[in-house]
């Protein structure tokens, strides 16, 4: 009679894929058939012993070895420091004259003492405000003067710096005269531009009226271009559409 042979597990990739409930449980068959235990399966007999040893190890306190005094540094004595002796001053008491002298003494690499000129210069708000405003005014005057030199046509009539040093009064008077000439010239330019603009507006208005008369004589209706409109100043401009407040 043939001996009983244990069942051999079938490889997973050889089994057909079916529902989970209908798949054969090969691991259970192997355990019941061969009686072997996998390494990943925890042993029941060692779990209680393992927990007991772990609890005993946790109950043990960490041993503390006392530090001998021979290795203790001088800055960390064995006794607690006395807080009352921290602000103690060794030597004779400091007098009022010594305090005043120490307050006004200049120490290297430190801020200037009170009462000195450098302390006043660094902490006074008035002197800082005066310096700041002086720099801003100087820069604004320099910018205005450079712009004036780049725009005026009378730059050759302006006095030089040497003349200002030698004759400041006459140089200032001459500069004012040249500046008045420059202002008169710019006023004339602006007046001519304004008159030319008004003349152009009048010509456009006359042109539109003439077109309307021609249309009336021919019996036609004069229709203006809806793409343009005439503003309050008489200038004909193109209408611009807006979408959500943004120019087209």
mmCIF file of C-alpha atoms in Angstrom:
data_model
loop_
_atom_site.group_PDB
_atom_site.id
_atom_site.type_symbol
_atom_site.label_atom_id
_atom_site.label_comp_id
_atom_site.label_asym_id
_atom_site.label_seq_id
_atom_site.Cartn_x
_atom_site.Cartn_y
_atom_site.Cartn_z
ATOM 1 C CA UNK A 1 0.000 0.000 0.000
ATOM 2 C CA UNK A 2 1.401 3.358 -1.000
ATOM 3 C CA UNK A 3 2.447 5.713 1.787
ATOM 4 C CA UNK A 4 0.507 8.933 2.348
ATOM 5 C CA UNK A 5 2.152 11.859 0.617
ATOM 6 C CA UNK A 6 1.496 15.424 1.782
ATOM 7 C CA UNK A 7 -0.205 17.833 -0.584
ATOM 8 C CA UNK A 8 2.100 20.038 -2.565
ATOM 9 C CA UNK A 9 1.100 23.701 -2.841
ATOM 10 C CA UNK A 10 0.247 24.979 -6.283
ATOM 11 C CA UNK A 11 1.934 28.129 -7.469
ATOM 12 C CA UNK A 12 -0.265 31.208 -7.346
ATOM 13 C CA UNK A 13 0.347 32.231 -10.944
ATOM 14 C CA UNK A 14 -0.971 28.812 -12.114
ATOM 15 C CA UNK A 15 -4.315 29.239 -10.354
ATOM 16 C CA UNK A 16 -7.185 30.934 -12.234
ATOM 17 C CA UNK A 17 -8.297 34.325 -10.992
ATOM 18 C CA UNK A 18 -11.785 34.064 -9.600
ATOM 19 C CA UNK A 19 -13.859 35.494 -6.774
ATOM 20 C CA UNK A 20 -12.099 35.972 -3.479
ATOM 21 C CA UNK A 21 -14.322 33.510 -1.637
ATOM 22 C CA UNK A 22 -13.746 30.762 -4.194
ATOM 23 C CA UNK A 23 -9.946 31.005 -4.263
ATOM 24 C CA UNK A 24 -8.143 28.101 -2.559
ATOM 25 C CA UNK A 25 -6.387 28.992 0.675
ATOM 26 C CA UNK A 26 -3.001 27.424 -0.017
ATOM 27 C CA UNK A 27 -1.414 28.753 3.168
ATOM 28 C CA UNK A 28 -3.960 27.015 5.401
ATOM 29 C CA UNK A 29 -3.596 23.765 3.467
ATOM 30 C CA UNK A 30 0.160 23.850 3.867
ATOM 31 C CA UNK A 31 -0.035 24.505 7.607
ATOM 32 C CA UNK A 32 -2.474 21.667 8.241
ATOM 33 C CA UNK A 33 -0.749 19.276 5.885
ATOM 34 C CA UNK A 34 2.906 19.755 6.749
ATOM 35 C CA UNK A 35 2.674 21.315 10.218
ATOM 36 C CA UNK A 36 5.349 23.925 9.337
ATOM 37 C CA UNK A 37 5.376 27.478 10.700
ATOM 38 C CA UNK A 38 6.570 30.433 8.685
ATOM 39 C CA UNK A 39 9.152 32.803 10.128
ATOM 40 C CA UNK A 40 6.722 35.724 9.883
ATOM 41 C CA UNK A 41 4.152 33.955 12.089
ATOM 42 C CA UNK A 42 4.633 34.935 15.767
ATOM 43 C CA UNK A 43 5.096 32.143 18.275
ATOM 44 C CA UNK A 44 2.471 31.840 20.972
ATOM 45 C CA UNK A 45 4.831 30.529 23.651
ATOM 46 C CA UNK A 46 7.301 33.464 23.451
ATOM 47 C CA UNK A 47 4.869 36.391 23.471
ATOM 48 C CA UNK A 48 4.204 36.318 27.232
ATOM 49 C CA UNK A 49 7.895 35.933 28.060
ATOM 50 C CA UNK A 50 8.785 38.764 25.724
ATOM 51 C CA UNK A 51 6.229 41.082 27.332
ATOM 52 C CA UNK A 52 7.463 40.180 30.819
ATOM 53 C CA UNK A 53 11.076 40.976 29.953
ATOM 54 C CA UNK A 54 10.094 44.225 28.294
ATOM 55 C CA UNK A 55 8.108 45.356 31.351
ATOM 56 C CA UNK A 56 10.990 44.446 33.670
ATOM 57 C CA UNK A 57 13.424 46.418 31.538
ATOM 58 C CA UNK A 58 11.184 49.497 31.577
ATOM 59 C CA UNK A 59 10.852 49.385 35.372
ATOM 60 C CA UNK A 60 14.594 49.652 35.869
ATOM 61 C CA UNK A 61 15.757 53.248 36.406
ATOM 62 C CA UNK A 62 18.762 54.693 34.572
ATOM 63 C CA UNK A 63 21.780 54.516 36.858
ATOM 64 C CA UNK A 64 23.280 57.911 37.750
ATOM 65 C CA UNK A 65 26.974 58.000 38.533
ATOM 66 C CA UNK A 66 27.897 60.845 40.914
ATOM 67 C CA UNK A 67 30.550 63.211 39.621
ATOM 68 C CA UNK A 68 33.634 63.366 41.830
ATOM 69 C CA UNK A 69 34.773 66.753 43.125
ATOM 70 C CA UNK A 70 38.221 66.270 41.666
ATOM 71 C CA UNK A 71 36.821 66.765 38.159
ATOM 72 C CA UNK A 72 34.448 69.628 39.026
ATOM 73 C CA UNK A 73 35.376 72.922 37.277
ATOM 74 C CA UNK A 74 35.814 76.044 39.417
ATOM 75 C CA UNK A 75 32.967 77.833 37.631
ATOM 76 C CA UNK A 76 30.440 75.206 38.816
ATOM 77 C CA UNK A 77 30.857 74.669 42.512
ATOM 78 C CA UNK A 78 29.144 71.967 44.486
ATOM 79 C CA UNK A 79 27.206 74.530 46.507
ATOM 80 C CA UNK A 80 24.522 76.769 45.046
ATOM 81 C CA UNK A 81 25.645 80.328 44.345
ATOM 82 C CA UNK A 82 24.575 83.089 46.680
ATOM 83 C CA UNK A 83 22.501 85.556 44.698
ATOM 84 C CA UNK A 84 23.072 88.323 47.220
ATOM 85 C CA UNK A 85 26.770 88.511 46.364
ATOM 86 C CA UNK A 86 26.407 88.863 42.587
ATOM 87 C CA UNK A 87 26.258 92.692 42.547
ATOM 88 C CA UNK A 88 28.901 93.091 45.177
ATOM 89 C CA UNK A 89 31.563 95.708 44.350
ATOM 90 C CA UNK A 90 35.029 94.997 45.619
ATOM 91 C CA UNK A 91 37.098 97.948 46.691
ATOM 92 C CA UNK A 92 36.257 101.344 48.169
ATOM 93 C CA UNK A 93 32.793 102.816 47.549
ATOM 94 C CA UNK A 94 32.378 104.976 44.433
ATOM 95 C CA UNK A 95 31.907 108.668 45.195
ATOM 96 C CA UNK A 96 29.729 111.134 43.301
ATOM 97 C CA UNK A 97 32.771 112.732 41.680
ATOM 98 C CA UNK A 98 33.908 109.351 40.396
ATOM 99 C CA UNK A 99 30.447 108.680 38.966
ATOM 100 C CA UNK A 100 30.454 112.029 37.131
ATOM 101 C CA UNK A 101 33.955 111.422 35.842
ATOM 102 C CA UNK A 102 33.031 107.937 34.626
ATOM 103 C CA UNK A 103 29.875 109.268 32.935
ATOM 104 C CA UNK A 104 31.833 111.852 30.919
ATOM 105 C CA UNK A 105 34.871 109.721 30.149
ATOM 106 C CA UNK A 106 35.461 108.638 26.562
ATOM 107 C CA UNK A 107 36.035 104.897 26.364
ATOM 108 C CA UNK A 108 37.480 103.299 23.209
ATOM 109 C CA UNK A 109 35.069 101.573 20.802
ATOM 110 C CA UNK A 110 32.032 102.880 22.706
ATOM 111 C CA UNK A 111 29.419 105.587 22.238
ATOM 112 C CA UNK A 112 30.271 109.134 23.173
ATOM 113 C CA UNK A 113 29.411 110.153 26.747
ATOM 114 C CA UNK A 114 26.668 112.622 27.561
ATOM 115 C CA UNK A 115 27.637 116.266 27.434
ATOM 116 C CA UNK A 116 30.169 115.896 24.626
ATOM 117 C CA UNK A 117 29.863 117.440 21.170
ATOM 118 C CA UNK A 118 29.680 114.090 19.384
ATOM 119 C CA UNK A 119 26.847 112.949 21.669
ATOM 120 C CA UNK A 120 24.887 116.134 20.914
ATOM 121 C CA UNK A 121 25.534 115.816 17.183
ATOM 122 C CA UNK A 122 24.347 112.198 17.083
ATOM 123 C CA UNK A 123 21.238 112.623 19.272
ATOM 124 C CA UNK A 124 19.960 116.105 18.428
ATOM 125 C CA UNK A 125 16.908 116.020 16.148
ATOM 126 C CA UNK A 126 17.132 119.653 15.125
ATOM 127 C CA UNK A 127 20.558 119.353 13.535
ATOM 128 C CA UNK A 128 19.503 116.209 11.662
ATOM 129 C CA UNK A 129 16.348 117.919 10.389
ATOM 130 C CA UNK A 130 18.364 120.948 9.290
ATOM 131 C CA UNK A 131 20.875 118.774 7.416
ATOM 132 C CA UNK A 132 18.121 116.739 5.731
ATOM 133 C CA UNK A 133 16.156 119.779 4.591
ATOM 134 C CA UNK A 134 19.334 121.474 3.411
ATOM 135 C CA UNK A 135 20.249 118.503 1.238
ATOM 136 C CA UNK A 136 16.735 118.259 -0.227
ATOM 137 C CA UNK A 137 16.570 121.989 -1.009
ATOM 138 C CA UNK A 138 20.021 121.913 -2.598
ATOM 139 C CA UNK A 139 19.095 118.959 -4.794
ATOM 140 C CA UNK A 140 15.826 120.576 -5.876
ATOM 141 C CA UNK A 141 17.582 123.847 -6.794
ATOM 142 C CA UNK A 142 20.252 121.956 -8.729
ATOM 143 C CA UNK A 143 17.607 119.963 -10.634
ATOM 144 C CA UNK A 144 15.660 123.145 -11.467
ATOM 145 C CA UNK A 145 18.821 124.929 -12.654
ATOM 146 C CA UNK A 146 19.857 122.030 -14.902
ATOM 147 C CA UNK A 147 16.359 121.861 -16.388
ATOM 148 C CA UNK A 148 16.423 125.625 -16.955
ATOM 149 C CA UNK A 149 19.754 125.394 -18.789
ATOM 150 C CA UNK A 150 18.453 122.597 -21.029
ATOM 151 C CA UNK A 151 15.271 124.501 -22.011
ATOM 152 C CA UNK A 152 16.275 128.145 -22.331
ATOM 153 C CA UNK A 153 17.585 129.697 -25.546
ATOM 154 C CA UNK A 154 19.449 132.384 -23.592
ATOM 155 C CA UNK A 155 22.012 130.053 -22.030
ATOM 156 C CA UNK A 156 24.864 132.078 -23.541
ATOM 157 C CA UNK A 157 23.723 135.213 -21.697
ATOM 158 C CA UNK A 158 23.911 133.594 -18.279
ATOM 159 C CA UNK A 159 26.870 134.589 -16.076
ATOM 160 C CA UNK A 160 29.595 132.100 -15.268
ATOM 161 C CA UNK A 161 30.589 130.747 -11.883
ATOM 162 C CA UNK A 162 33.699 132.898 -11.827
ATOM 163 C CA UNK A 163 31.562 136.008 -12.285
ATOM 164 C CA UNK A 164 29.352 134.932 -9.407
ATOM 165 C CA UNK A 165 32.396 134.601 -7.131
ATOM 166 C CA UNK A 166 33.812 137.986 -8.136
ATOM 167 C CA UNK A 167 30.583 139.995 -8.474
ATOM 168 C CA UNK A 168 27.735 138.139 -6.745
ATOM 169 C CA UNK A 169 25.283 141.063 -6.739
ATOM 170 C CA UNK A 170 25.653 141.919 -10.444
ATOM 171 C CA UNK A 171 25.619 138.242 -11.377
ATOM 172 C CA UNK A 172 22.369 137.627 -9.500
ATOM 173 C CA UNK A 173 20.757 140.670 -11.103
ATOM 174 C CA UNK A 174 21.797 139.518 -14.559
ATOM 175 C CA UNK A 175 20.500 136.010 -13.925
ATOM 176 C CA UNK A 176 17.094 137.417 -12.920
ATOM 177 C CA UNK A 177 16.934 139.465 -16.133
ATOM 178 C CA UNK A 178 17.751 136.415 -18.266
ATOM 179 C CA UNK A 179 15.145 134.390 -16.409
ATOM 180 C CA UNK A 180 12.506 137.048 -17.113
ATOM 181 C CA UNK A 181 13.406 136.956 -20.803
ATOM 182 C CA UNK A 182 13.040 133.174 -20.761
ATOM 183 C CA UNK A 183 9.605 133.387 -19.131
ATOM 184 C CA UNK A 184 8.418 135.951 -21.698
ATOM 185 C CA UNK A 185 9.597 133.721 -24.530
ATOM 186 C CA UNK A 186 7.835 130.643 -23.127
ATOM 187 C CA UNK A 187 4.664 132.695 -22.582
ATOM 188 C CA UNK A 188 4.703 133.750 -26.228
ATOM 189 C CA UNK A 189 5.127 130.137 -27.336
ATOM 190 C CA UNK A 190 2.202 128.970 -25.224
ATOM 191 C CA UNK A 191 0.055 131.842 -26.490
ATOM 192 C CA UNK A 192 0.808 130.952 -30.097
ATOM 193 C CA UNK A 193 0.002 127.305 -29.476
ATOM 194 C CA UNK A 194 -3.281 128.224 -27.815
ATOM 195 C CA UNK A 195 -4.263 130.562 -30.670
ATOM 196 C CA UNK A 196 -3.359 127.949 -33.258
ATOM 197 C CA UNK A 197 -5.460 125.360 -31.474
ATOM 198 C CA UNK A 198 -8.419 127.743 -31.291
ATOM 199 C CA UNK A 199 -8.016 128.534 -34.999
ATOM 200 C CA UNK A 200 -8.025 124.834 -35.870
ATOM 201 C CA UNK A 201 -11.178 124.321 -33.836
ATOM 202 C CA UNK A 202 -12.872 127.223 -35.620
ATOM 203 C CA UNK A 203 -11.865 125.830 -39.014
ATOM 204 C CA UNK A 204 -13.331 122.432 -38.168
ATOM 205 C CA UNK A 205 -16.567 124.032 -37.028
ATOM 206 C CA UNK A 206 -16.809 126.095 -40.235
ATOM 207 C CA UNK A 207 -16.141 122.978 -42.284
ATOM 208 C CA UNK A 208 -18.969 121.077 -40.594
ATOM 209 C CA UNK A 209 -21.372 123.993 -41.085
ATOM 210 C CA UNK A 210 -20.454 124.189 -44.777
ATOM 211 C CA UNK A 211 -21.103 120.483 -45.177
ATOM 212 C CA UNK A 212 -24.503 120.888 -43.532
ATOM 213 C CA UNK A 213 -25.413 123.774 -45.918
ATOM 214 C CA UNK A 214 -24.408 121.723 -48.945
ATOM 215 C CA UNK A 215 -26.555 118.832 -47.742
ATOM 216 C CA UNK A 216 -29.548 121.151 -47.217
ATOM 217 C CA UNK A 217 -29.166 122.660 -50.718
ATOM 218 C CA UNK A 218 -29.081 119.197 -52.266
ATOM 219 C CA UNK A 219 -32.061 118.086 -50.200
ATOM 220 C CA UNK A 220 -30.072 115.427 -48.428
ATOM 221 C CA UNK A 221 -29.864 114.689 -44.754
ATOM 222 C CA UNK A 222 -26.521 115.416 -43.157
ATOM 223 C CA UNK A 223 -25.533 112.483 -40.979
ATOM 224 C CA UNK A 224 -22.407 112.706 -38.882
ATOM 225 C CA UNK A 225 -20.136 109.752 -38.465
ATOM 226 C CA UNK A 226 -21.214 107.950 -35.262
ATOM 227 C CA UNK A 227 -17.639 106.882 -34.676
ATOM 228 C CA UNK A 228 -16.684 110.481 -33.833
ATOM 229 C CA UNK A 229 -18.007 113.167 -31.519
ATOM 230 C CA UNK A 230 -17.308 116.855 -30.930
ATOM 231 C CA UNK A 231 -16.171 117.747 -27.439
ATOM 232 C CA UNK A 232 -16.800 120.897 -25.440
ATOM 233 C CA UNK A 233 -13.578 122.395 -26.757
ATOM 234 C CA UNK A 234 -14.762 121.884 -30.350
ATOM 235 C CA UNK A 235 -12.284 119.119 -31.141
ATOM 236 C CA UNK A 236 -13.570 116.132 -33.083
ATOM 237 C CA UNK A 237 -12.502 112.916 -31.421
ATOM 238 C CA UNK A 238 -13.036 109.245 -32.044
ATOM 239 C CA UNK A 239 -15.393 107.378 -29.754
ATOM 240 C CA UNK A 240 -13.747 104.669 -27.720
ATOM 241 C CA UNK A 241 -15.639 101.626 -26.519
ATOM 242 C CA UNK A 242 -15.141 100.375 -23.019
ATOM 243 C CA UNK A 243 -15.407 96.802 -21.870
ATOM 244 C CA UNK A 244 -15.649 96.376 -18.098
ATOM 245 C CA UNK A 245 -14.024 99.766 -17.579
ATOM 246 C CA UNK A 246 -11.020 98.946 -19.782
ATOM 247 C CA UNK A 247 -10.198 100.824 -22.972
ATOM 248 C CA UNK A 248 -10.703 98.873 -26.145
#
